[in-house]
């Protein structure tokens, strides 16, 4: 997985392991809606239509892109049920659940310092 558009070379990663780890995590969470998708999935499996409704005015293309990126990064699990119409459900993986404390810290910070 690349951690930024330019990528990091091996020497940089070896010399700056802490910074690389932050960039790696930031890359997984980059995207306007990913934080909200992860928060909405915590503790529950959700259908695509429920996620779309929760996020309001988000276009289908944008939501699909964000979900595919989270799935590719191993943060969420996508299950398609062979029904008519197909039912698609999303849930957090173990890796996704490990991101929840980051979201909780962000929530705490926002409550303390947000206006």
Short mmCIF file of C-alpha atoms in Angstrom, two decimals:
data_model
loop_
_atom_site.label_atom_id
_atom_site.label_comp_id
_atom_site.label_asym_id
_atom_site.label_seq_id
_atom_site.Cartn_x
_atom_site.Cartn_y
_atom_site.Cartn_z
CA UNK A 1 0.00 0.00 0.00
CA UNK A 2 1.25 3.46 -0.86
CA UNK A 3 1.00 6.00 1.91
CA UNK A 4 0.87 9.11 -0.24
CA UNK A 5 0.65 10.05 -3.91
CA UNK A 6 4.42 10.23 -4.24
CA UNK A 7 5.10 7.19 -2.06
CA UNK A 8 8.06 6.83 0.27
CA UNK A 9 11.28 5.12 -0.62
CA UNK A 10 12.60 2.31 1.57
CA UNK A 11 15.41 4.43 3.04
CA UNK A 12 12.97 7.10 4.20
CA UNK A 13 10.68 4.50 5.74
CA UNK A 14 13.56 2.83 7.57
CA UNK A 15 14.89 6.14 8.93
CA UNK A 16 11.48 7.63 9.83
CA UNK A 17 9.42 4.69 11.05
CA UNK A 18 7.20 6.82 13.33
CA UNK A 19 6.38 9.31 10.59
CA UNK A 20 5.71 6.49 8.13
CA UNK A 21 3.30 4.88 10.61
CA UNK A 22 1.35 8.14 10.93
CA UNK A 23 1.26 8.58 7.14
CA UNK A 24 0.08 4.97 6.73
CA UNK A 25 -2.82 5.54 9.14
CA UNK A 26 -3.64 8.90 7.60
CA UNK A 27 -3.83 7.30 4.15
CA UNK A 28 -6.37 4.75 5.35
CA UNK A 29 -8.53 7.46 6.89
CA UNK A 30 -8.12 10.00 4.09
CA UNK A 31 -11.41 10.82 2.50
CA UNK A 32 -14.12 13.19 3.59
CA UNK A 33 -16.61 10.49 4.65
CA UNK A 34 -14.47 7.62 5.91
CA UNK A 35 -14.52 8.74 9.55
CA UNK A 36 -18.32 8.90 9.49
CA UNK A 37 -18.65 5.54 7.73
CA UNK A 38 -16.43 3.88 10.35
CA UNK A 39 -18.30 5.55 13.22
CA UNK A 40 -21.63 4.44 11.76
CA UNK A 41 -20.42 0.84 11.40
CA UNK A 42 -19.07 0.54 14.94
CA UNK A 43 -20.84 -2.34 16.59
CA UNK A 44 -23.30 -2.94 13.74
CA UNK A 45 -23.50 -4.44 10.30
CA UNK A 46 -25.17 -1.97 7.96
CA UNK A 47 -26.70 -2.18 4.52
CA UNK A 48 -25.47 0.07 1.72
CA UNK A 49 -28.80 1.92 1.63
CA UNK A 50 -28.63 2.61 5.38
CA UNK A 51 -25.13 4.07 5.06
CA UNK A 52 -26.23 6.25 2.13
CA UNK A 53 -29.28 7.48 4.06
CA UNK A 54 -27.15 8.22 7.14
CA UNK A 55 -24.70 10.31 5.11
CA UNK A 56 -27.44 12.33 3.43
CA UNK A 57 -26.42 14.18 0.28
CA UNK A 58 -23.42 12.02 -0.57
CA UNK A 59 -23.53 10.80 -4.17
CA UNK A 60 -23.65 7.08 -4.90
CA UNK A 61 -20.31 7.30 -6.72
CA UNK A 62 -18.55 8.99 -3.81
CA UNK A 63 -19.93 6.54 -1.27
CA UNK A 64 -19.01 3.55 -3.42
CA UNK A 65 -15.46 4.90 -3.85
CA UNK A 66 -14.98 5.44 -0.11
CA UNK A 67 -16.38 1.99 0.72
CA UNK A 68 -14.18 0.28 -1.88
CA UNK A 69 -11.08 2.02 -0.52
CA UNK A 70 -11.91 0.99 3.05
CA UNK A 71 -12.52 -2.58 1.88
CA UNK A 72 -9.27 -2.67 -0.12
CA UNK A 73 -7.37 -1.39 2.93
CA UNK A 74 -8.86 -4.20 5.04
CA UNK A 75 -10.84 -1.90 7.34
CA UNK A 76 -14.35 -3.01 6.39
CA UNK A 77 -15.89 -6.25 5.18
CA UNK A 78 -18.39 -6.31 2.31
CA UNK A 79 -20.84 -9.19 1.96
CA UNK A 80 -23.14 -9.53 -1.05
CA UNK A 81 -26.18 -11.78 -0.67
CA UNK A 82 -27.42 -13.39 -3.90
CA UNK A 83 -30.97 -12.09 -3.73
CA UNK A 84 -33.08 -10.01 -6.08
CA UNK A 85 -32.33 -7.19 -5.62
CA UNK A 86 -28.88 -8.00 -4.20
CA UNK A 87 -28.41 -7.14 -0.54
CA UNK A 88 -25.00 -5.70 0.35
CA UNK A 89 -23.87 -5.38 3.96
CA UNK A 90 -20.80 -3.77 5.49
CA UNK A 91 -19.14 -4.29 8.85
CA UNK A 92 -15.83 -3.47 10.50
CA UNK A 93 -12.97 -5.95 10.38
CA UNK A 94 -10.64 -6.44 13.34
CA UNK A 95 -8.39 -3.81 11.76
CA UNK A 96 -11.35 -1.43 11.46
CA UNK A 97 -12.24 -1.94 15.12
CA UNK A 98 -8.68 -1.00 16.05
CA UNK A 99 -9.25 2.41 14.43
CA UNK A 100 -12.20 3.20 16.72
CA UNK A 101 -10.05 4.57 19.59
CA UNK A 102 -8.66 7.13 17.11
CA UNK A 103 -12.19 8.25 16.29
CA UNK A 104 -13.07 8.39 19.97
CA UNK A 105 -10.03 10.59 20.67
CA UNK A 106 -11.07 12.85 17.78
CA UNK A 107 -14.56 13.04 19.27
CA UNK A 108 -13.14 13.92 22.71
CA UNK A 109 -10.92 16.62 21.21
CA UNK A 110 -13.84 18.09 19.25
CA UNK A 111 -16.06 18.16 22.33
CA UNK A 112 -13.37 19.90 24.35
CA UNK A 113 -12.19 22.45 21.80
CA UNK A 114 -14.96 22.69 19.16
CA UNK A 115 -17.25 25.66 19.29
#
